[in-house]
Short mmCIF file of C-alpha atoms in Angstrom, two decimals:
data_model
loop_
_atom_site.label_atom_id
_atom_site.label_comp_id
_atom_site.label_asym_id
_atom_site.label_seq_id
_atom_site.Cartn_x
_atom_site.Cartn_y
_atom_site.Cartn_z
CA UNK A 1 -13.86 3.51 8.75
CA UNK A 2 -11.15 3.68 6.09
CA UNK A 3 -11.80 7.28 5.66
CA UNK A 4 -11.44 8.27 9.05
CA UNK A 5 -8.45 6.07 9.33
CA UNK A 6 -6.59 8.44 6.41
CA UNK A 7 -8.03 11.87 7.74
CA UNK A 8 -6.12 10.36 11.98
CA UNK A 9 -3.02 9.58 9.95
CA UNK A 10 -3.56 12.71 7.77
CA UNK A 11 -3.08 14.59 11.37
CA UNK A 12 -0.40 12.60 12.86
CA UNK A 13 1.84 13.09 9.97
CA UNK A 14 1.28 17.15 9.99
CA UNK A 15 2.07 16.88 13.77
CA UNK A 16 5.22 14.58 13.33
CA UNK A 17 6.45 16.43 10.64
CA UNK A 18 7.12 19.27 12.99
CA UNK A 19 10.34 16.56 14.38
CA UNK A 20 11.02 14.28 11.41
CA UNK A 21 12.95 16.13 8.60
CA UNK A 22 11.63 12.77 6.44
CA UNK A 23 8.03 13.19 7.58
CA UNK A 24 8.54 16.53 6.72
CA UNK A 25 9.77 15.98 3.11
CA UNK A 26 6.44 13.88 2.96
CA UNK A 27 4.05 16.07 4.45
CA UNK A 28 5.20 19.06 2.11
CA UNK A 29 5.83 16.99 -1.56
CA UNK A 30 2.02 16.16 -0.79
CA UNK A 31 0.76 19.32 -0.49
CA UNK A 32 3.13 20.66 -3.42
CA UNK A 33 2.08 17.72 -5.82
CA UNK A 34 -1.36 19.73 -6.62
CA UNK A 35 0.96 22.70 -7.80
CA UNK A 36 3.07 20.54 -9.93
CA UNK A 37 0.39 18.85 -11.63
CA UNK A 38 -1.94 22.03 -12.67
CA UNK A 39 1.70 23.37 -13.99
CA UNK A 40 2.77 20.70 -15.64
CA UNK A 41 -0.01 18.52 -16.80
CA UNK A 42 -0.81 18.48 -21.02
CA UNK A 43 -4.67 18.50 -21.08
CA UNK A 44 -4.44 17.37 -24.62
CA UNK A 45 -1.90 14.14 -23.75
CA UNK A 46 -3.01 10.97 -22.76
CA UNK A 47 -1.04 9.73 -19.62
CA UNK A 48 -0.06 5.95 -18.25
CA UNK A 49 -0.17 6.49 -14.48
CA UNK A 50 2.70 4.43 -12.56
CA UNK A 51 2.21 4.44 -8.74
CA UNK A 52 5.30 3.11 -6.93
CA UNK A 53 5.29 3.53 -2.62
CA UNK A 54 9.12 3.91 -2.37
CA UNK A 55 12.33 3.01 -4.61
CA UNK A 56 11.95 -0.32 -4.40
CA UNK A 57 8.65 -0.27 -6.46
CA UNK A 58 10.15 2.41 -8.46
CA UNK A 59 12.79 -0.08 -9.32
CA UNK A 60 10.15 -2.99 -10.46
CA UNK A 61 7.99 -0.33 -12.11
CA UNK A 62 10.99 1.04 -13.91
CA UNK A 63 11.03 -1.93 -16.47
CA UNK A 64 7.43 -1.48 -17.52
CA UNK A 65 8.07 2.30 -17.59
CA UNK A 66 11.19 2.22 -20.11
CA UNK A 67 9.24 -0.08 -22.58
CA UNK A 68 6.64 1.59 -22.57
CA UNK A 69 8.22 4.51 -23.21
CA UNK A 70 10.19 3.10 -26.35
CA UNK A 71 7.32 1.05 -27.77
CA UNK A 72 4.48 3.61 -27.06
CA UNK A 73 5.78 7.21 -27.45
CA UNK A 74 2.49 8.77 -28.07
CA UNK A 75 1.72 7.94 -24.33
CA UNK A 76 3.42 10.23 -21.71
CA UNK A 77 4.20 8.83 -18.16
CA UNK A 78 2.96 10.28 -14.41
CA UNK A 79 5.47 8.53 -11.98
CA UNK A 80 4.33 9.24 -8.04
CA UNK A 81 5.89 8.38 -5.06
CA UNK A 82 4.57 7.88 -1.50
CA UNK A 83 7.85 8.04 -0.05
CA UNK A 84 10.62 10.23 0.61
CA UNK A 85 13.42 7.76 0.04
CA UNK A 86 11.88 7.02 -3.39
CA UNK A 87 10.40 10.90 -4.36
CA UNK A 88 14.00 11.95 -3.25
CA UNK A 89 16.30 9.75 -5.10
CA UNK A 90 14.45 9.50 -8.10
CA UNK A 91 12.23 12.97 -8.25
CA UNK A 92 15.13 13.89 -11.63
CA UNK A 93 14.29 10.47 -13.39
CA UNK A 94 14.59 11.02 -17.23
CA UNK A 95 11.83 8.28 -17.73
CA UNK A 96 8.60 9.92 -16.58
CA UNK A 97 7.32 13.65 -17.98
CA UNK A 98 5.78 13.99 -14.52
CA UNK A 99 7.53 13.23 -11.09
CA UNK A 100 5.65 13.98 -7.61
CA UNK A 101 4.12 13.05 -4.82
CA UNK A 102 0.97 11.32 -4.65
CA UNK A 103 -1.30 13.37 -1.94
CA UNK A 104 -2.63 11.07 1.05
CA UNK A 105 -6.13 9.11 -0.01
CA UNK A 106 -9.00 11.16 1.32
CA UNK A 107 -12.06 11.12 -1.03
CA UNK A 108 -11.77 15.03 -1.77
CA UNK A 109 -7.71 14.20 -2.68
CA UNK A 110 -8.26 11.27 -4.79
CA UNK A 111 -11.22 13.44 -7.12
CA UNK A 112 -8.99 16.68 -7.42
CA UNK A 113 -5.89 14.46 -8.50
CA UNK A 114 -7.71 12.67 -11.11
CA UNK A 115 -9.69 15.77 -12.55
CA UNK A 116 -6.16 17.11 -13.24
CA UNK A 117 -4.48 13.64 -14.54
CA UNK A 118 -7.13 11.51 -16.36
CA UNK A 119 -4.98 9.15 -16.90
CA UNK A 120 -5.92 6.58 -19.55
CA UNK A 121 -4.51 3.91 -17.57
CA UNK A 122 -2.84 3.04 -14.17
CA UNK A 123 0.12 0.51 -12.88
CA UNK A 124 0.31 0.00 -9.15
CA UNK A 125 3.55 -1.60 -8.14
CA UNK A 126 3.20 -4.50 -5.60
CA UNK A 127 1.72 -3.34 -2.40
CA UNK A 128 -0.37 -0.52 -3.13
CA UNK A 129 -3.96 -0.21 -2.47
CA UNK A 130 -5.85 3.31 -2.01
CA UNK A 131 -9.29 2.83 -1.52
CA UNK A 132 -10.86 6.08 -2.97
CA UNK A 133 -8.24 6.44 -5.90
CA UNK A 134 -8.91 2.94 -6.75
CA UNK A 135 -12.96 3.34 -6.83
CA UNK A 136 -13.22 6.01 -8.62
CA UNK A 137 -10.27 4.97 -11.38
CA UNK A 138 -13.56 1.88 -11.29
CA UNK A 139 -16.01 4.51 -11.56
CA UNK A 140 -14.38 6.40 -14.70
CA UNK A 141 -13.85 2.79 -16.38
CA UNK A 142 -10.14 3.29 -16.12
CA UNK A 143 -7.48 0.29 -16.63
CA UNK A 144 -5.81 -0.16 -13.76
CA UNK A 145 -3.02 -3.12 -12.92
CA UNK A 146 -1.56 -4.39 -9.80
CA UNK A 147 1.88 -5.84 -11.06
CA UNK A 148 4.84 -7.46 -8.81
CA UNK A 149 1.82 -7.91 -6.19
CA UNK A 150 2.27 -10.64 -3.63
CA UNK A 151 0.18 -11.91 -1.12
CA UNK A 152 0.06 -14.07 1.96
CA UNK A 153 -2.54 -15.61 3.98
CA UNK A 154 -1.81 -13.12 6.91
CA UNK A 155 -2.92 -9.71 4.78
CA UNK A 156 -5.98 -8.10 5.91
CA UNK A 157 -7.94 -8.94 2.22
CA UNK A 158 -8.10 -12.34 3.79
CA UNK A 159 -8.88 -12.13 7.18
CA UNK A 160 -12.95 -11.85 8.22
CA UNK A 161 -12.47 -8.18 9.69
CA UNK A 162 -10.87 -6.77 6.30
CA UNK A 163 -13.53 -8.56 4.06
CA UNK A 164 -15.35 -4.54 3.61
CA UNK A 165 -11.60 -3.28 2.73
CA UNK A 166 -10.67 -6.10 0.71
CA UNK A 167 -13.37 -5.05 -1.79
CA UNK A 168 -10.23 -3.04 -3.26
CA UNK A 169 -8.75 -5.50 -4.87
CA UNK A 170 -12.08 -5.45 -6.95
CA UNK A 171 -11.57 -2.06 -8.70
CA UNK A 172 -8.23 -3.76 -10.36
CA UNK A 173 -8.53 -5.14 -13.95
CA UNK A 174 -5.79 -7.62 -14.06
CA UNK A 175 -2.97 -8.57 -11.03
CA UNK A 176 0.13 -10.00 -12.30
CA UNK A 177 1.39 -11.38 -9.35
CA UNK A 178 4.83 -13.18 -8.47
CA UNK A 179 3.62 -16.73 -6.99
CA UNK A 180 1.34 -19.59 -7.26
CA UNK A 181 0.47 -18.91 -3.50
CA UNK A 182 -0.74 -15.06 -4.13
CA UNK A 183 -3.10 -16.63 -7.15
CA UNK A 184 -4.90 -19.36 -4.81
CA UNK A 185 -5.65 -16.55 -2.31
CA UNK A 186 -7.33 -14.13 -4.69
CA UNK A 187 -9.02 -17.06 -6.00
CA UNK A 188 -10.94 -17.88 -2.51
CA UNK A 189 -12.20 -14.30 -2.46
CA UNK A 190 -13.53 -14.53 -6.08
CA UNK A 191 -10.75 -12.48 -8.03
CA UNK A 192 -10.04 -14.34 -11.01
CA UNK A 193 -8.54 -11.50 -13.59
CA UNK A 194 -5.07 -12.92 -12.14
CA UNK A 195 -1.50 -13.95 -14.19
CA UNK A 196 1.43 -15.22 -12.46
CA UNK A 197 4.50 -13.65 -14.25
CA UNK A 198 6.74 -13.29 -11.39
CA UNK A 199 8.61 -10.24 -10.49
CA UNK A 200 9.90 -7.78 -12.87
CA UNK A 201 12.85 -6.63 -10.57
CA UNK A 202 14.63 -9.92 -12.33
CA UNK A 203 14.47 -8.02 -15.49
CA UNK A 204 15.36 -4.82 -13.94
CA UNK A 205 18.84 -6.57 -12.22
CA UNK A 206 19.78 -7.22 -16.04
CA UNK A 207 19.09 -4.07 -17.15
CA UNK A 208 20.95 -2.85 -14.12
CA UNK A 209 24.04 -5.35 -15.62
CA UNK A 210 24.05 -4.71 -18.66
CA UNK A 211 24.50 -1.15 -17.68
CA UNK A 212 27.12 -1.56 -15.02
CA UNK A 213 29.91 0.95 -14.44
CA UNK A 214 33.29 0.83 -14.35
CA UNK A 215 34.73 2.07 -11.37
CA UNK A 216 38.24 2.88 -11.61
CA UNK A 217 38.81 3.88 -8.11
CA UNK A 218 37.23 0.10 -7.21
CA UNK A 219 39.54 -1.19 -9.78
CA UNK A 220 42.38 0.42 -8.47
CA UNK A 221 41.57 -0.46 -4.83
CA UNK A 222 41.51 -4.23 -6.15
CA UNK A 223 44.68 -4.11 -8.29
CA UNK A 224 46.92 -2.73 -5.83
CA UNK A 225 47.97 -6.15 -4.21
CA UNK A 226 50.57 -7.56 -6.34
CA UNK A 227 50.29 -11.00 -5.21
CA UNK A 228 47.05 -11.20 -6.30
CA UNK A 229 45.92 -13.76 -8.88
CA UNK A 230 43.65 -12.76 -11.45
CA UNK A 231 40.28 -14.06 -11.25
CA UNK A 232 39.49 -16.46 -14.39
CA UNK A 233 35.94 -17.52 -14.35
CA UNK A 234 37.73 -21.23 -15.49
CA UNK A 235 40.35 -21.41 -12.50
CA UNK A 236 39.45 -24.39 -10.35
CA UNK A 237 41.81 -25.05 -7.04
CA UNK A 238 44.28 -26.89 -9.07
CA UNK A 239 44.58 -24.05 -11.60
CA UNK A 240 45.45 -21.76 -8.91
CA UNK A 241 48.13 -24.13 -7.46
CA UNK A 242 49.40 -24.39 -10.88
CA UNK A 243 49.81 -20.87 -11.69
CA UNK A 244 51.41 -20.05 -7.93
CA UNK A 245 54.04 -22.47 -9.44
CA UNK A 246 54.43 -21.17 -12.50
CA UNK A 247 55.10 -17.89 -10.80
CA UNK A 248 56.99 -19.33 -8.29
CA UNK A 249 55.30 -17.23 -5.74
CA UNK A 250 56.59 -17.03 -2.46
CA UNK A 251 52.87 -16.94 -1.39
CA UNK A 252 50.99 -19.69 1.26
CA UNK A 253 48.71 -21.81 -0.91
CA UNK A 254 45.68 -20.96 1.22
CA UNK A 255 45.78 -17.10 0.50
CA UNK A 256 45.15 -18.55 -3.54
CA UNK A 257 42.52 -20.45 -2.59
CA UNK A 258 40.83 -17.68 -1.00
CA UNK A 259 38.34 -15.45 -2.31
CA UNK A 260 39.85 -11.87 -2.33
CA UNK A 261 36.98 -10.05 -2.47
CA UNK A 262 34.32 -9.64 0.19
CA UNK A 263 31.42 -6.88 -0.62
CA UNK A 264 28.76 -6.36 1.76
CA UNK A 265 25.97 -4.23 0.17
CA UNK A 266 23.22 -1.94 2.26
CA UNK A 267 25.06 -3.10 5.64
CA UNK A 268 23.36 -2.31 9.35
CA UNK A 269 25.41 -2.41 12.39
CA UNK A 270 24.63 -6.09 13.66
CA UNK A 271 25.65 -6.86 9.97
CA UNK A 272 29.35 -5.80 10.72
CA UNK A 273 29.48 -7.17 14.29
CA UNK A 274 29.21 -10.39 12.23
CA UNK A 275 31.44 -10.39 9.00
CA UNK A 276 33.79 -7.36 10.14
CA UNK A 277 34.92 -9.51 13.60
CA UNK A 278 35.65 -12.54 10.67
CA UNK A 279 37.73 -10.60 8.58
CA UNK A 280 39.66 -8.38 11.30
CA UNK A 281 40.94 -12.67 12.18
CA UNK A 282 41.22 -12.92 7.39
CA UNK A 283 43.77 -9.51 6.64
CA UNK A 284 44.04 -11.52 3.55
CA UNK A 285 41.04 -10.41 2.08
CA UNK A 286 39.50 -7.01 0.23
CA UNK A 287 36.71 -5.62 2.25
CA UNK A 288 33.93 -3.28 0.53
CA UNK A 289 31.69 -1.91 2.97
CA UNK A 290 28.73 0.14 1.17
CA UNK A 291 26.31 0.72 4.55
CA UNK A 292 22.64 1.19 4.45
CA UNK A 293 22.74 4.28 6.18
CA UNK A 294 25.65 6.97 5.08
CA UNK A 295 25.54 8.89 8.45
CA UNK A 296 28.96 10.16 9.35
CA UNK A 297 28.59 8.67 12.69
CA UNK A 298 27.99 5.16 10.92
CA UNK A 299 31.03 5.60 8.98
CA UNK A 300 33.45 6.14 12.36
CA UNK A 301 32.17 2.98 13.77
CA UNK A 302 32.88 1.22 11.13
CA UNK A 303 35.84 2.52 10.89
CA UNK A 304 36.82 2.08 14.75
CA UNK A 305 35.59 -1.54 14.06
CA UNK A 306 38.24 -2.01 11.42
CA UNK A 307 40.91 -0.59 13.32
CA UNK A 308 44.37 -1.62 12.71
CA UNK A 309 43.24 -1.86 8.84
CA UNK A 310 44.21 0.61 5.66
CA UNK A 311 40.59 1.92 5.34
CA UNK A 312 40.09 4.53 2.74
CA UNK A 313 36.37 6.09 2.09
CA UNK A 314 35.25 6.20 -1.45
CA UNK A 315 34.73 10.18 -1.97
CA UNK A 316 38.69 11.07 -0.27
CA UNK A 317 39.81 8.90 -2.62
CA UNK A 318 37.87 10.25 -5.97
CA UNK A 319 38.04 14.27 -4.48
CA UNK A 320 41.86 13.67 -3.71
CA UNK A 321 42.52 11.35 -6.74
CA UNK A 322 45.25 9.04 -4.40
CA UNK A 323 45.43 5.54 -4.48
CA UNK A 324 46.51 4.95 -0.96
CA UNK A 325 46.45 1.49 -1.13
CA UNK A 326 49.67 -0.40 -0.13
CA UNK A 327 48.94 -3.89 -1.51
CA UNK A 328 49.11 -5.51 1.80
CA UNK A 329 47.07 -7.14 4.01
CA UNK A 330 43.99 -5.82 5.88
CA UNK A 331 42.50 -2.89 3.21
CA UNK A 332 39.02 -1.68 2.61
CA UNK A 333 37.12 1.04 0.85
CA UNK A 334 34.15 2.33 2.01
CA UNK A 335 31.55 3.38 -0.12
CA UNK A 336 30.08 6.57 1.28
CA UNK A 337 27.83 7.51 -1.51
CA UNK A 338 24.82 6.19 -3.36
CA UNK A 339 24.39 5.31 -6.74
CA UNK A 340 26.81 2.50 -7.01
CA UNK A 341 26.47 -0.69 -5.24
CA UNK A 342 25.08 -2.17 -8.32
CA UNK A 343 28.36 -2.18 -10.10
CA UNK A 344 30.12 -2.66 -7.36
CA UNK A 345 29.28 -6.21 -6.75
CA UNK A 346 30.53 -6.95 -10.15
CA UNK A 347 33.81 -7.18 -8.55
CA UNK A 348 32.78 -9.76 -5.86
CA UNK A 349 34.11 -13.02 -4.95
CA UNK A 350 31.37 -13.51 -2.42
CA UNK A 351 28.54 -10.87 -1.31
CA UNK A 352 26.96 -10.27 1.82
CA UNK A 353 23.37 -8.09 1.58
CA UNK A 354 22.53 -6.52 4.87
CA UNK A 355 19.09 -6.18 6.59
CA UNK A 356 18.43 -9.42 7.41
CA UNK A 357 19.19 -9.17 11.43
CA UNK A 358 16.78 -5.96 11.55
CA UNK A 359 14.19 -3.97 9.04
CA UNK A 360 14.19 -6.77 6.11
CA UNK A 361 16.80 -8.00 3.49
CA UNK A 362 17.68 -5.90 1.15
CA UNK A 363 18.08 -6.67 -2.87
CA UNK A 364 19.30 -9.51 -3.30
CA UNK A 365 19.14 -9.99 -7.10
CA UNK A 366 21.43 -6.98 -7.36
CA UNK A 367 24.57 -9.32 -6.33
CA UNK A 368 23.10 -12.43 -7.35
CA UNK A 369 22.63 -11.41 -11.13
CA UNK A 370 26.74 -11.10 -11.38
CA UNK A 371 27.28 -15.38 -10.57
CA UNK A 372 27.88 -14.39 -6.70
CA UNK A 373 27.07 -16.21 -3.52
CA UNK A 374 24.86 -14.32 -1.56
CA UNK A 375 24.75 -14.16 2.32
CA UNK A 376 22.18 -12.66 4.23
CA UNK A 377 20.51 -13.06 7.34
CA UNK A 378 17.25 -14.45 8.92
CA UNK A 379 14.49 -11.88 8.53
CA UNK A 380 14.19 -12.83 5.15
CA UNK A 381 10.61 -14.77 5.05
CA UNK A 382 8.56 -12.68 3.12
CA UNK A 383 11.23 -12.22 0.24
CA UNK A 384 10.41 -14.83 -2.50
CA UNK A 385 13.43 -14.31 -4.39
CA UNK A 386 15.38 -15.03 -0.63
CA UNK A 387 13.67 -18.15 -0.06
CA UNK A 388 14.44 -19.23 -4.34
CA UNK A 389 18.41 -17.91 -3.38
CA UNK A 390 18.17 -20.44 -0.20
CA UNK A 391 18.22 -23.26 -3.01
CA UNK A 392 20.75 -21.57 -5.71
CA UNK A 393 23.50 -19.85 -4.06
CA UNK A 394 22.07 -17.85 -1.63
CA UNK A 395 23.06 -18.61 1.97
CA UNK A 396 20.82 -17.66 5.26
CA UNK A 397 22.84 -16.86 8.32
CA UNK A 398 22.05 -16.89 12.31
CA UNK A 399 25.07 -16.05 13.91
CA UNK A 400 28.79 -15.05 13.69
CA UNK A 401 29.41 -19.03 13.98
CA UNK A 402 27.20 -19.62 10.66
CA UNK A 403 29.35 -17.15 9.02
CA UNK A 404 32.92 -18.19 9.69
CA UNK A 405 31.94 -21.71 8.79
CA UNK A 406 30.28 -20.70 5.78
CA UNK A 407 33.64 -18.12 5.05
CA UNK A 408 36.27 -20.65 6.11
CA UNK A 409 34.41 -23.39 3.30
CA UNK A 410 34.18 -21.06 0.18
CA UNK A 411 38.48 -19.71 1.29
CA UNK A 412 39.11 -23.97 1.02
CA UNK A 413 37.05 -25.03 -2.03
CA UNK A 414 36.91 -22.59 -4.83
CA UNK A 415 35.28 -24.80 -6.70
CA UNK A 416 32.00 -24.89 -4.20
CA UNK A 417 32.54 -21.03 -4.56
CA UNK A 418 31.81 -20.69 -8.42
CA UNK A 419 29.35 -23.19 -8.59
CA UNK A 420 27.34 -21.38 -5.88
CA UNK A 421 28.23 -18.35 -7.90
CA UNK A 422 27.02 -19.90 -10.96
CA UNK A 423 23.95 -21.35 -9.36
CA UNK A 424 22.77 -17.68 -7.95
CA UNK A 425 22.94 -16.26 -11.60
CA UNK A 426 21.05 -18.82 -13.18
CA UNK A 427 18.37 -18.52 -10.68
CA UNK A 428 18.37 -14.60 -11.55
CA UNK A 429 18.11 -15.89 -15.63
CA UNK A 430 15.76 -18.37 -15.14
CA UNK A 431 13.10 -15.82 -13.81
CA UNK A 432 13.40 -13.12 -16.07
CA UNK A 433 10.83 -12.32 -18.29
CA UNK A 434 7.67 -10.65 -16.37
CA UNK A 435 8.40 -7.12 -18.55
CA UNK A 436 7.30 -9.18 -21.30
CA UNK A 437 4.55 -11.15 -20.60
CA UNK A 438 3.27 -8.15 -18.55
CA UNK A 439 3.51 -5.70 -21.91
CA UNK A 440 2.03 -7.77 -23.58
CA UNK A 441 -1.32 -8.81 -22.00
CA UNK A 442 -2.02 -4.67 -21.62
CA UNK A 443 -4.20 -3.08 -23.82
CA UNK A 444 -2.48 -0.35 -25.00
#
């Protein structure tokens, strides 16, 4: 059944890819992947196999992949992708000797690949589970891991119709799995070769940190108002008061109090109904917009929504090298680019991490790892690290009423502002760790 499931999808895909330029992209890194292995494939090397379904995965593979690589040069890394939007951002990845597709999971697929690979190992990241790879990795006695996996009562392993698929999870040697919940359910089908390390992504956020850029078109964007205050991690309400005095600023007290700095990261239209219509009412405020989708006709409605506002897109303002900025009220940059949202939130007062009124949250560690409140909305059940947020700094919104209250509290009490802050980085430190204790149970 499995089998001819894969061979009806196998069509479907080479029919939609005639319409879908993404479906396309898939359909054709498939077929190429055969090519780039038989060119580029040692036969004399002995390769770690990391399978990741899109960048996501990639991103709590990566972790596992750079140690691996540091400790254990004599192994060389295969990286595949099922995805477009992982293949495509991350096909030039300096971390893996081999980058490709991995073709779809037919028996005849699944032999050729591994004739050509024989890897001496494999690491499938979180939710991936190909039947005929997986057997016959079993069959040639290789190590294979399932790490970052999750699972919930509602998966197919555990329902009485997917008890002949489920068999899968057999041909793993070890899961390292993110809850206490995903253990107790392997358990009841007789898996046991389980360790619950949590999520690697928590390691991968620090990396991502430590790493950070500096921006200086951000930095100029954020300097330009001169009645700004410079953040102190140590200011409390009073401090601010204190230091408008000082300066004898002809300023209203409630524009100190306020957080300047609003970033919304990976942003979908219902996102911006919601937080743009708040700050349109707050010109007080720095707005960074870096959408989910960088579609030029994205970009003009989010432009028409901020109308009346300085807005400035990212790339004009590095291609033209301008500051445009007039220190007033009512100015945001647009981030129409990839590559930099991670940074970006290091200038945040408060963060906002679209997704959750639509397809699924988006990372939330990303903003959370720099002592940020994090906002997000309600479709955010099957994220662990949402629900763990929910109690340290991380706020769940309904509604554009949710918001402004939540908004108009953090602008009156900056001291419930960096606590929150502080709260949603020490929930980001206090899981880290699953590189380690991952690395260190392998074989290798």
């Amino acid at each position: 059944m499995y089998n001819l499931v894969i061979y009806l999808y196998l069509c479907g895909v080479a029919v939609y890819s005639l319409f879908n330029e993404k479906v396309r992209k898939m359909w054709r890194g498939e077929r190429a992947a055969f090519g780039v292995l038989k060119e580029k494939v040692d036969p004399e090397a002995k390769y770690v196999w990391f399978h990741a379904a899109s960048l996501g995965e990639f991103e709590q593979g990566r972790p596992l992949m750079e140690r691996l690589r540091q400790e254990h040069p004599e192994y060389k890394i295969l990286l595949t992708f099922f995805s477009p939007s992982g293949y495509e951002v991350r096909k030039n990845y300096e971390g893996a000797d081999i980058i490709c597709y991995l073709p779809l999971d037919t028996p005849i697929n699944a032999i050729r690949f591994l004739r050509l690979v024989r890897p001496v190992m494999a690491f499938f990241i979180k939710y991936e589970f190909w039947y005929n790879y997986l057997h016959i990795l079993k069959h040639r006695h290789v190590p294979v891991y399932s790490v970052s996996s999750i699972f919930r009562p509602d998966q197919v392993f555990f329902k009485w119709y997917g008890r002949q698929y489920g068999r899968v999870l057999n041909c793993f040697t070890h899961f390292f799995v993110q809850n206490e919940m995903s253990s107790e359910l392997l358990a009841k089908i007789g898996i046991k070769c389980v360790s619950i390390v949590g999520d690697t992504r928590f390691d991968r956020v620090l990396q991502i940190k430590a790493a950070a850029k500096e921006l200086p078109i951000v930095e100029g964007f954020l300097s330009s108002n001169e009645e700004r205050v410079t953040r102190n991690e140590n200011s409390s309400t009073a401090d601010l008061e204190e230091h408008s005095m000082e300066r004898g600023d002809l300023v209203p007290r409630s524009s100190f109090l306020a957080p300047r700095v609003f970033v919304a990261g990976s942003s979908w239209p219902p996102d911006e109904e919601i937080f743009i219509r708040y700050f349109r009412e707050h010109p007080e405020w720095k707005l960074i917009i870096a959408p989910h989708v960088i579609g030029e006709d994205h970009l003009q409605q989010i432009e028409k929504k901020l109308e009346g506002w300085n807005v400035t897109r990212y790339t004009k303002a590095q291609a033209t090298n301008e500051t445009p900025w007039k220190g007033g009220g009512g100015e945001a940059l647009i981030i129409d680019c990839f590559g930099l949202l991670s940074s970006i939130y290091r200038y945040a007062d408060v963060a906002y991490v679209g997704g959750g009124f639509g397809v699924g949250i988006h990372n939330l560690l990303e903003a959370a790892v720099w002592d940020v409140p994090v906002i997000f909305g309600p479709n955010n059940q099957k994220f662990q690290e949402a629900q763990g947020l929910k109690k340290s700094g991380g706020f769940e919104i309904h509604d554009y009423d949710e918001f402004a209250a939540l908004m108009d509290r953090f602008t009156a009490d900056a001291d419930y502002l960096k606590t929150q802050g502080q709260h949603a980085g020490a929930f980001v430190q206090s899981l880290a760790g699953a590189t380690e204790k991952i690395l260190s149970s392998v074989s290798l």
